[in-house]
CSV table of C-alpha atoms in Angstrom, one decimal:
chain,number,residue,atom,x,y,z
D,599,MET,CA,-90.7,-16.1,38.0
D,600,ASN,CA,-91.0,-19.6,39.5
D,601,PHE,CA,-88.3,-18.6,42.0
D,602,PHE,CA,-90.2,-15.5,43.1
D,603,VAL,CA,-93.5,-17.6,43.4
D,604,LEU,CA,-91.6,-20.1,45.6
D,605,VAL,CA,-90.1,-17.3,47.8
D,606,ILE,CA,-93.5,-15.6,48.3
D,607,GLY,CA,-95.1,-19.0,49.1
D,608,LEU,CA,-92.4,-19.7,51.6
D,609,TYR,CA,-92.8,-16.3,53.2
D,610,LEU,CA,-96.6,-16.7,53.5
D,611,LEU,CA,-96.1,-20.2,55.0
D,612,ILE,CA,-93.6,-18.8,57.6
D,613,SER,CA,-96.1,-16.0,58.4
D,614,TYR,CA,-98.9,-18.5,58.9
D,615,VAL,CA,-96.9,-20.9,61.1
D,616,LEU,CA,-95.6,-17.9,63.2
D,617,ILE,CA,-99.0,-16.4,64.0
D,618,LYS,CA,-100.3,-19.9,65.0
D,619,LEU,CA,-97.3,-20.5,67.3
D,620,LEU,CA,-97.7,-17.1,68.9
D,621,GLY,CA,-101.3,-17.9,69.4
D,622,LEU,CA,-100.3,-20.9,71.4
D,623,ILE,CA,-98.1,-18.7,73.6
D,624,SER,CA,-100.6,-15.9,74.2
D,625,ASP,CA,-104.3,-15.3,73.5
D,626,VAL,CA,-103.3,-11.8,72.4
D,627,TYR,CA,-102.2,-13.3,69.1
D,628,LYS,CA,-105.6,-15.0,68.6
D,629,ASN,CA,-107.4,-11.6,68.6
D,630,ARG,CA,-109.1,-11.0,65.2
D,631,LEU,CA,-107.9,-7.4,65.1
D,632,VAL,CA,-104.3,-8.4,65.8
D,633,ILE,CA,-104.5,-11.2,63.2
D,634,GLY,CA,-106.1,-8.9,60.6
D,635,PHE,CA,-103.5,-6.2,61.2
D,636,TYR,CA,-100.7,-8.8,61.0
D,637,TRP,CA,-101.9,-10.1,57.6
D,638,CYS,CA,-102.4,-6.6,56.2
D,639,LEU,CA,-98.9,-5.7,57.2
D,640,ASN,CA,-97.6,-8.8,55.5
D,641,PHE,CA,-99.3,-8.0,52.2
D,642,PHE,CA,-98.2,-4.4,52.5
D,643,VAL,CA,-94.6,-5.5,52.8
D,644,LEU,CA,-94.9,-7.9,49.9
D,645,SER,CA,-96.5,-5.3,47.7
D,646,GLY,CA,-93.9,-2.7,48.7
D,647,LEU,CA,-91.0,-5.0,47.8
D,648,PHE,CA,-92.7,-5.8,44.5
D,649,PHE,CA,-93.0,-2.1,43.8
D,650,LEU,CA,-89.4,-1.4,44.7
D,651,ARG,CA,-88.3,-3.8,42.0
D,652,PHE,CA,-89.5,-1.3,39.4
D,653,ARG,CA,-88.5,1.9,41.2
D,654,GLU,CA,-85.3,3.8,40.4
D,655,ILE,CA,-82.6,3.0,43.0
D,656,ASP,CA,-82.1,5.9,45.4
D,657,ASN,CA,-81.7,6.5,49.1
D,658,ILE,CA,-85.4,6.4,49.8
D,659,SER,CA,-85.8,3.0,48.1
D,660,LEU,CA,-82.8,1.7,50.1
D,661,ALA,CA,-84.2,2.9,53.4
D,662,VAL,CA,-87.7,1.5,52.7
D,663,GLY,CA,-86.3,-1.8,51.5
D,664,LYS,CA,-84.3,-2.2,54.6
D,665,LEU,CA,-87.3,-1.5,56.8
D,666,PHE,CA,-89.3,-4.1,54.9
D,667,PHE,CA,-86.5,-6.7,55.3
D,668,THR,CA,-86.2,-5.8,59.0
D,669,TYR,CA,-89.8,-6.8,59.4
D,670,ILE,CA,-89.3,-10.1,57.5
D,671,SER,CA,-86.1,-10.9,59.5
D,672,LEU,CA,-88.1,-10.2,62.7
D,673,GLN,CA,-90.7,-12.8,61.6
D,674,PHE,CA,-88.0,-15.4,60.9
D,675,MET,CA,-86.2,-14.8,64.2
D,676,ALA,CA,-89.6,-15.0,66.0
D,677,LEU,CA,-90.3,-18.2,64.3
D,678,LEU,CA,-87.0,-19.7,65.6
D,679,LEU,CA,-87.7,-18.4,69.1
D,680,SER,CA,-91.4,-19.4,69.4
D,681,PRO,CA,-90.9,-23.1,69.9
D,682,LEU,CA,-88.6,-22.3,72.9
D,683,ALA,CA,-91.2,-20.0,74.3
D,684,LEU,CA,-93.9,-22.6,73.8
D,685,LEU,CA,-91.8,-25.2,75.6
D,686,ILE,CA,-91.4,-22.9,78.6
D,687,GLU,CA,-95.2,-22.4,78.5
D,688,LYS,CA,-95.7,-26.2,78.6
D,689,ILE,CA,-93.3,-26.7,81.4
D,690,LEU,CA,-95.1,-24.0,83.5
D,691,SER,CA,-98.3,-25.8,82.9
D,692,ILE,CA,-97.2,-29.0,84.5
D,693,ASN,CA,-98.7,-29.6,88.0
D,694,SER,CA,-99.6,-25.9,88.2
D,695,ASN,CA,-101.8,-24.7,91.1
D,696,ASN,CA,-103.9,-21.6,91.5
D,697,THR,CA,-101.1,-19.6,93.2
D,698,PHE,CA,-98.7,-20.6,90.5
D,699,ASP,CA,-101.2,-19.8,87.7
D,700,ASP,CA,-101.0,-16.1,88.5
D,701,THR,CA,-97.2,-16.2,88.3
D,702,LYS,CA,-97.4,-18.2,85.2
D,703,ARG,CA,-99.8,-15.8,83.5
D,704,ASN,CA,-97.5,-12.8,84.3
D,705,LEU,CA,-94.5,-14.7,83.0
D,706,LEU,CA,-96.3,-15.7,79.8
D,707,LYS,CA,-97.3,-12.1,79.2
D,708,LYS,CA,-93.6,-11.2,79.5
D,709,ILE,CA,-92.6,-14.0,77.1
D,710,ALA,CA,-95.3,-12.9,74.6
D,711,ILE,CA,-93.7,-9.4,74.6
D,712,ALA,CA,-90.1,-10.7,74.8
D,713,VAL,CA,-90.3,-12.9,71.6
D,714,PRO,CA,-91.1,-10.1,69.1
D,715,THR,CA,-89.0,-7.5,71.0
D,716,PHE,CA,-85.8,-9.6,71.0
D,717,SER,CA,-86.5,-10.6,67.4
D,718,LEU,CA,-86.7,-7.0,66.5
D,719,GLY,CA,-83.4,-6.2,68.1
D,720,VAL,CA,-81.7,-9.1,66.3
D,721,SER,CA,-83.2,-8.0,63.0
D,722,LEU,CA,-82.1,-4.4,63.4
D,723,TYR,CA,-78.6,-5.6,64.2
D,724,GLY,CA,-78.5,-8.0,61.2
D,725,VAL,CA,-79.9,-5.5,58.7
D,726,TYR,CA,-78.1,-2.3,59.8
D,727,ASN,CA,-74.9,-3.6,61.3
D,728,GLU,CA,-73.6,-7.0,60.4
D,729,SER,CA,-74.8,-6.9,56.7
D,730,GLU,CA,-72.8,-3.6,56.3
D,731,ASN,CA,-69.7,-4.7,58.3
D,732,ILE,CA,-67.3,-6.1,55.7
D,733,LYS,CA,-64.4,-8.2,56.9
D,734,ILE,CA,-61.1,-8.9,55.1
D,735,ASN,CA,-59.8,-12.4,55.3
D,736,THR,CA,-56.2,-13.0,54.4
D,737,LEU,CA,-55.1,-16.6,53.8
D,738,LYS,CA,-51.6,-17.8,53.1
D,739,LEU,CA,-51.7,-21.0,51.1
D,740,GLU,CA,-48.8,-23.5,50.5
D,741,VAL,CA,-49.2,-24.4,46.9
D,742,GLU,CA,-45.6,-24.8,45.7
D,743,ALA,CA,-45.8,-21.3,44.3
D,744,LYS,CA,-42.2,-20.6,45.4
D,745,ALA,CA,-40.9,-23.6,43.4
D,746,LYS,CA,-42.7,-22.2,40.4
D,747,GLY,CA,-41.3,-18.7,40.9
D,748,LEU,CA,-44.6,-17.3,42.2
D,749,SER,CA,-43.9,-16.8,45.8
D,750,ASP,CA,-46.2,-14.3,47.5
D,751,PHE,CA,-48.4,-14.0,44.4
D,752,LYS,CA,-51.5,-12.2,45.7
D,753,ILE,CA,-55.1,-12.8,44.5
D,754,ILE,CA,-58.1,-10.9,45.9
D,755,GLN,CA,-61.6,-12.5,45.5
D,756,LEU,CA,-64.9,-10.8,45.5
D,757,SER,CA,-68.1,-12.7,45.0
D,758,ASP,CA,-71.9,-12.4,45.0
D,759,ILE,CA,-71.9,-8.6,45.0
D,760,HIS,CA,-75.4,-8.3,43.7
D,761,LEU,CA,-75.2,-4.7,42.6
D,762,GLY,CA,-78.7,-3.2,42.9
D,763,LEU,CA,-81.0,-1.9,45.6
D,764,PHE,CA,-78.9,-3.1,48.6
D,765,PHE,CA,-75.4,-2.8,47.2
D,766,SER,CA,-74.7,0.5,45.5
D,767,MET,CA,-72.1,1.7,43.0
D,768,GLU,CA,-70.7,3.9,45.8
D,769,LYS,CA,-70.3,0.9,48.1
D,770,LEU,CA,-68.5,-1.0,45.3
D,771,GLU,CA,-66.1,1.9,44.7
D,772,ALA,CA,-65.4,2.1,48.5
D,773,CYS,CA,-64.5,-1.6,48.4
D,774,LEU,CA,-62.3,-1.2,45.4
D,775,LYS,CA,-60.5,1.7,47.1
D,776,LEU,CA,-60.0,-0.5,50.2
D,777,ILE,CA,-58.4,-3.3,48.2
D,778,GLN,CA,-56.4,-1.0,46.0
D,779,ALA,CA,-53.9,-0.5,48.8
D,780,GLU,CA,-53.3,-4.3,49.0
D,781,GLN,CA,-51.3,-4.2,45.7
D,782,ALA,CA,-52.6,-7.5,44.6
D,783,ASP,CA,-51.6,-9.2,41.4
D,784,LEU,CA,-55.1,-10.3,40.5
D,785,LEU,CA,-58.7,-9.2,41.3
D,786,VAL,CA,-61.2,-12.0,40.6
D,787,ILE,CA,-65.0,-11.8,40.8
D,788,THR,CA,-66.7,-15.2,41.0
D,789,GLY,CA,-70.2,-14.5,39.7
D,790,ASP,CA,-73.4,-12.7,40.6
D,791,LEU,CA,-72.0,-9.3,40.1
D,792,ILE,CA,-75.1,-7.4,38.9
D,793,ASP,CA,-78.8,-7.6,39.7
D,794,ASP,CA,-79.9,-4.2,38.4
D,795,LEU,CA,-79.0,-3.9,34.7
D,796,SER,CA,-79.2,-0.1,34.8
D,797,LEU,CA,-75.9,-0.4,36.7
D,798,LEU,CA,-74.2,-2.6,34.0
D,799,THR,CA,-72.4,0.1,32.1
D,800,PRO,CA,-71.3,2.1,35.2
D,801,THR,CA,-70.0,-1.1,36.8
D,802,ILE,CA,-67.8,-1.9,33.8
D,803,THR,CA,-66.6,1.6,33.6
D,804,LEU,CA,-65.7,1.6,37.3
D,805,LEU,CA,-63.9,-1.8,37.0
D,806,GLU,CA,-61.9,-0.5,34.0
D,807,GLN,CA,-60.8,2.5,36.0
D,808,TYR,CA,-59.4,0.2,38.7
D,809,GLN,CA,-57.8,-2.3,36.4
D,810,GLN,CA,-54.6,-0.3,36.5
D,811,TYR,CA,-54.0,-1.3,40.1
D,812,PHE,CA,-53.9,-5.0,39.2
D,813,ASP,CA,-52.3,-7.1,36.5
D,814,LYS,CA,-55.7,-8.3,35.6
D,815,ILE,CA,-59.4,-8.2,36.7
D,816,VAL,CA,-61.1,-11.5,35.8
D,817,ILE,CA,-64.7,-12.5,36.1
D,818,SER,CA,-66.6,-15.8,35.9
D,819,TRP,CA,-70.3,-16.0,35.4
D,820,GLY,CA,-72.9,-16.8,38.2
D,821,ASN,CA,-76.5,-17.8,37.9
D,822,HIS,CA,-77.7,-14.2,38.3
D,823,GLU,CA,-76.0,-13.1,35.1
D,824,HIS,CA,-78.0,-15.8,33.3
D,825,ILE,CA,-81.2,-14.9,35.1
D,826,ARG,CA,-81.1,-11.2,34.4
D,827,ASN,CA,-80.1,-10.9,30.7
D,828,PHE,CA,-77.1,-13.0,29.8
D,829,LYS,CA,-76.7,-11.9,26.2
D,830,LEU,CA,-76.8,-8.2,27.2
D,831,ILE,CA,-74.3,-8.7,30.0
D,832,GLU,CA,-72.0,-11.0,28.0
D,833,GLN,CA,-71.8,-8.5,25.1
D,834,ALA,CA,-71.1,-5.6,27.4
D,835,PHE,CA,-68.1,-7.4,28.9
D,836,LYS,CA,-66.9,-8.5,25.5
D,837,ASP,CA,-66.8,-4.8,24.5
D,838,SER,CA,-64.8,-4.0,27.7
D,839,GLU,CA,-61.3,-4.4,29.0
D,840,ILE,CA,-62.4,-6.8,31.7
D,841,THR,CA,-61.5,-10.5,31.1
D,842,VAL,CA,-64.3,-13.1,31.4
D,843,LEU,CA,-63.5,-16.8,31.6
D,844,CYS,CA,-66.3,-19.1,30.6
D,845,ASN,CA,-65.1,-22.7,30.2
D,846,GLU,CA,-61.7,-21.4,29.1
D,847,ASN,CA,-58.4,-20.4,30.6
D,848,TYR,CA,-56.0,-17.4,30.6
D,849,GLN,CA,-52.2,-17.6,30.9
D,850,ILE,CA,-51.2,-15.2,33.6
D,851,ASN,CA,-47.5,-16.0,33.1
D,852,GLN,CA,-45.3,-18.9,32.2
D,853,LYS,CA,-46.1,-20.8,35.4
D,854,LEU,CA,-49.7,-19.8,36.3
D,855,TYR,CA,-53.0,-20.3,34.5
D,856,LEU,CA,-56.3,-18.9,35.5
D,857,LEU,CA,-59.4,-21.1,34.6
D,858,GLY,CA,-63.0,-20.1,34.6
D,859,VAL,CA,-66.2,-22.2,34.3
D,860,ASP,CA,-69.8,-21.2,33.6
D,861,TYR,CA,-72.6,-21.7,36.1
D,862,PRO,CA,-73.8,-25.4,35.8
D,863,PHE,CA,-77.6,-25.3,35.6
D,864,ASP,CA,-77.1,-29.0,34.8
D,865,ASN,CA,-75.2,-29.7,38.0
D,866,SER,CA,-74.4,-33.3,37.2
D,867,LYS,CA,-70.9,-34.5,37.7
D,868,LEU,CA,-70.6,-35.3,34.0
D,869,ASN,CA,-71.5,-31.8,33.0
D,870,ARG,CA,-69.2,-30.2,35.5
D,871,SER,CA,-66.3,-32.5,34.3
D,872,ASN,CA,-67.0,-31.6,30.6
D,873,MET,CA,-66.9,-27.9,31.5
D,874,LEU,CA,-63.7,-28.2,33.4
D,875,ASN,CA,-62.1,-30.2,30.6
D,876,LEU,CA,-62.8,-27.3,28.3
D,877,ALA,CA,-61.4,-24.9,30.8
D,878,GLN,CA,-58.2,-26.9,31.1
D,879,LYS,CA,-57.6,-27.3,27.4
D,880,ASP,CA,-53.9,-26.9,26.3
D,881,ILE,CA,-52.6,-26.1,29.8
D,882,PRO,CA,-49.2,-27.6,30.4
D,883,GLN,CA,-49.2,-30.3,33.0
D,884,GLU,CA,-46.6,-28.6,35.2
D,885,ALA,CA,-48.5,-25.3,35.4
D,886,LEU,CA,-50.0,-24.0,38.6
D,887,LYS,CA,-53.8,-23.7,38.1
D,888,VAL,CA,-56.4,-21.5,39.8
D,889,LEU,CA,-60.1,-22.1,39.0
D,890,LEU,CA,-62.9,-19.5,39.2
D,891,SER,CA,-66.3,-21.1,39.7
D,892,HIS,CA,-69.4,-19.5,41.0
D,893,HIS,CA,-70.9,-22.9,42.0
D,894,PRO,CA,-68.9,-24.6,44.8
D,895,ALA,CA,-69.5,-28.1,43.5
D,896,PHE,CA,-66.6,-27.7,41.2
D,897,ILE,CA,-64.2,-28.0,44.1
D,898,GLU,CA,-64.8,-31.8,43.9
D,899,GLU,CA,-63.6,-31.9,40.3
D,900,SER,CA,-60.8,-29.5,41.0
D,901,PHE,CA,-59.4,-31.8,43.6
D,902,GLU,CA,-59.6,-34.7,41.1
D,903,ASN,CA,-57.8,-32.6,38.5
D,904,ASN,CA,-54.9,-31.4,40.6
D,905,ILE,CA,-56.0,-27.8,40.6
D,906,ALA,CA,-54.1,-25.9,43.2
D,907,LEU,CA,-56.9,-23.5,44.2
D,908,THR,CA,-60.5,-23.1,43.4
D,909,LEU,CA,-62.4,-20.0,44.3
D,910,ALA,CA,-66.2,-20.2,44.5
D,911,GLY,CA,-69.2,-18.4,46.0
D,912,HIS,CA,-73.0,-18.8,45.5
D,913,THR,CA,-74.1,-20.0,48.9
D,914,HIS,CA,-73.6,-16.7,50.8
D,915,GLY,CA,-72.6,-18.9,53.7
D,916,GLY,CA,-76.3,-19.1,54.5
D,917,GLN,CA,-76.2,-15.5,55.8
D,918,PHE,CA,-78.0,-16.4,59.1
D,919,PRO,CA,-78.9,-19.3,61.4
D,920,GLY,CA,-81.4,-21.7,59.9
D,921,PHE,CA,-80.4,-21.0,56.3
D,922,ALA,CA,-76.8,-21.7,57.1
D,923,GLN,CA,-77.7,-25.2,58.2
D,924,MET,CA,-79.8,-25.6,55.1
D,925,MET,CA,-76.8,-24.7,53.0
D,926,ALA,CA,-74.6,-27.1,54.9
D,927,LEU,CA,-77.1,-29.9,54.1
D,928,ARG,CA,-77.4,-29.0,50.4
D,929,TYR,CA,-73.8,-28.2,49.6
D,930,LYS,CA,-70.8,-30.4,50.4
D,931,TYR,CA,-68.7,-27.2,50.2
D,932,TYR,CA,-70.7,-24.2,51.4
D,933,LYS,CA,-68.4,-21.9,53.4
D,934,GLY,CA,-64.8,-21.2,54.0
D,935,LEU,CA,-61.6,-23.1,53.3
D,936,TYR,CA,-61.4,-26.8,52.2
D,937,LYS,CA,-58.2,-28.8,51.8
D,938,LYS,CA,-57.2,-32.1,50.2
D,939,GLY,CA,-53.6,-32.8,50.3
D,940,ASP,CA,-51.9,-29.7,49.0
D,941,LEU,CA,-55.0,-28.6,47.0
D,942,TYR,CA,-57.4,-25.9,48.2
D,943,GLY,CA,-61.0,-24.8,47.6
D,944,TYR,CA,-62.6,-21.7,49.1
D,945,VAL,CA,-66.2,-20.7,49.2
D,946,ASN,CA,-66.6,-17.0,49.7
D,947,VAL,CA,-69.7,-16.0,51.7
D,948,GLY,CA,-70.2,-13.0,49.4
D,949,LEU,CA,-69.9,-9.2,49.6
D,950,GLY,CA,-73.5,-8.5,48.8
D,951,HIS,CA,-76.9,-10.1,49.3
D,952,TRP,CA,-80.4,-10.2,47.8
D,953,MET,CA,-81.8,-10.1,51.4
D,954,PRO,CA,-79.9,-7.5,53.5
D,955,PHE,CA,-79.7,-9.5,56.7
D,956,ARG,CA,-76.7,-11.4,58.1
D,957,LEU,CA,-76.1,-12.9,61.5
D,958,GLY,CA,-72.9,-14.6,62.3
D,959,CYS,CA,-71.8,-14.4,58.6
D,960,ARG,CA,-70.3,-11.0,57.8
D,961,PRO,CA,-69.8,-10.1,54.1
D,962,GLU,CA,-66.2,-10.6,53.1
D,963,ILE,CA,-63.3,-9.7,50.9
D,964,THR,CA,-60.7,-12.5,50.7
D,965,ILE,CA,-57.0,-12.2,50.0
D,966,PHE,CA,-55.0,-15.2,49.0
D,967,ILE,CA,-51.2,-15.2,49.2
D,968,LEU,CA,-49.7,-18.1,47.4
D,969,LYS,CA,-46.6,-19.6,49.0
């Protein structure tokens, strides 16, 4: 609940700052009717999103939800553009004369229209195009797999699917059909699989149906599993054929061990080290190790513990400008491939999202071929 209060508070703050900035650009945005309509629309969108949380997922809910988030994305993009528009207005104000004032007024009118119009275009693209345009990344990694008899061992990673309103079962099945043709050895899912618990049983059933196409499907927990209903989700997977690794390991063959760690709500280095030590228990020193961790901070410990490859998620790569830079400041490892010597860490930007807007950060499926 505290998270949602924080998000609502941040949204209202952004809305307030935006209308103030727009008011500095054009007097249109100082009009009481415009301001009143603006705040009514904001509260309507917030109320609508709250209502959608309790509505059964269907195509109508999806369409309405995307419209609401298009509006929210529009506001965020307008907030990013407004300082630039304001700077132009200030430059035009310097040493202006009466003749230039008329030109300036016309230009400012165009800017006042251009900011929300351009923001709307970007928002529509981010919600309806890029957030739906999944890319497949294939990485060939030199990890001495050949020396261990594992040459061309193929792992497919999915992360942050967030099954629910904006990522349907049909979309998940389409992704599974897509990767089925890759003939991978392992399919791993690094946390935040489910947001809507009504989809828990159908999700497990679907994964079990596709397990025949892989040697194993393995999952590690993310923070959303804990937030939703961890005991319910944990028991459902215990009763299934899907393997879950929580501070433990699984021997894939004589040379390869798969490790999985839980989400570290206590994100101290000591706690992460303790969790990783549990996950490494009884693994032969000469074995090749691959770690599944929702939180990317474990990449640091994996480098220290000679783990060949760590697969993480959680950050969504920031999803769009502004948030991406915030993620980069908060997380040492926030997006893409990291390398230390012959060891690798990879932070997947996610297949799904809790906010259906991406810009410069397409959702991804990642294929790793060990060499």
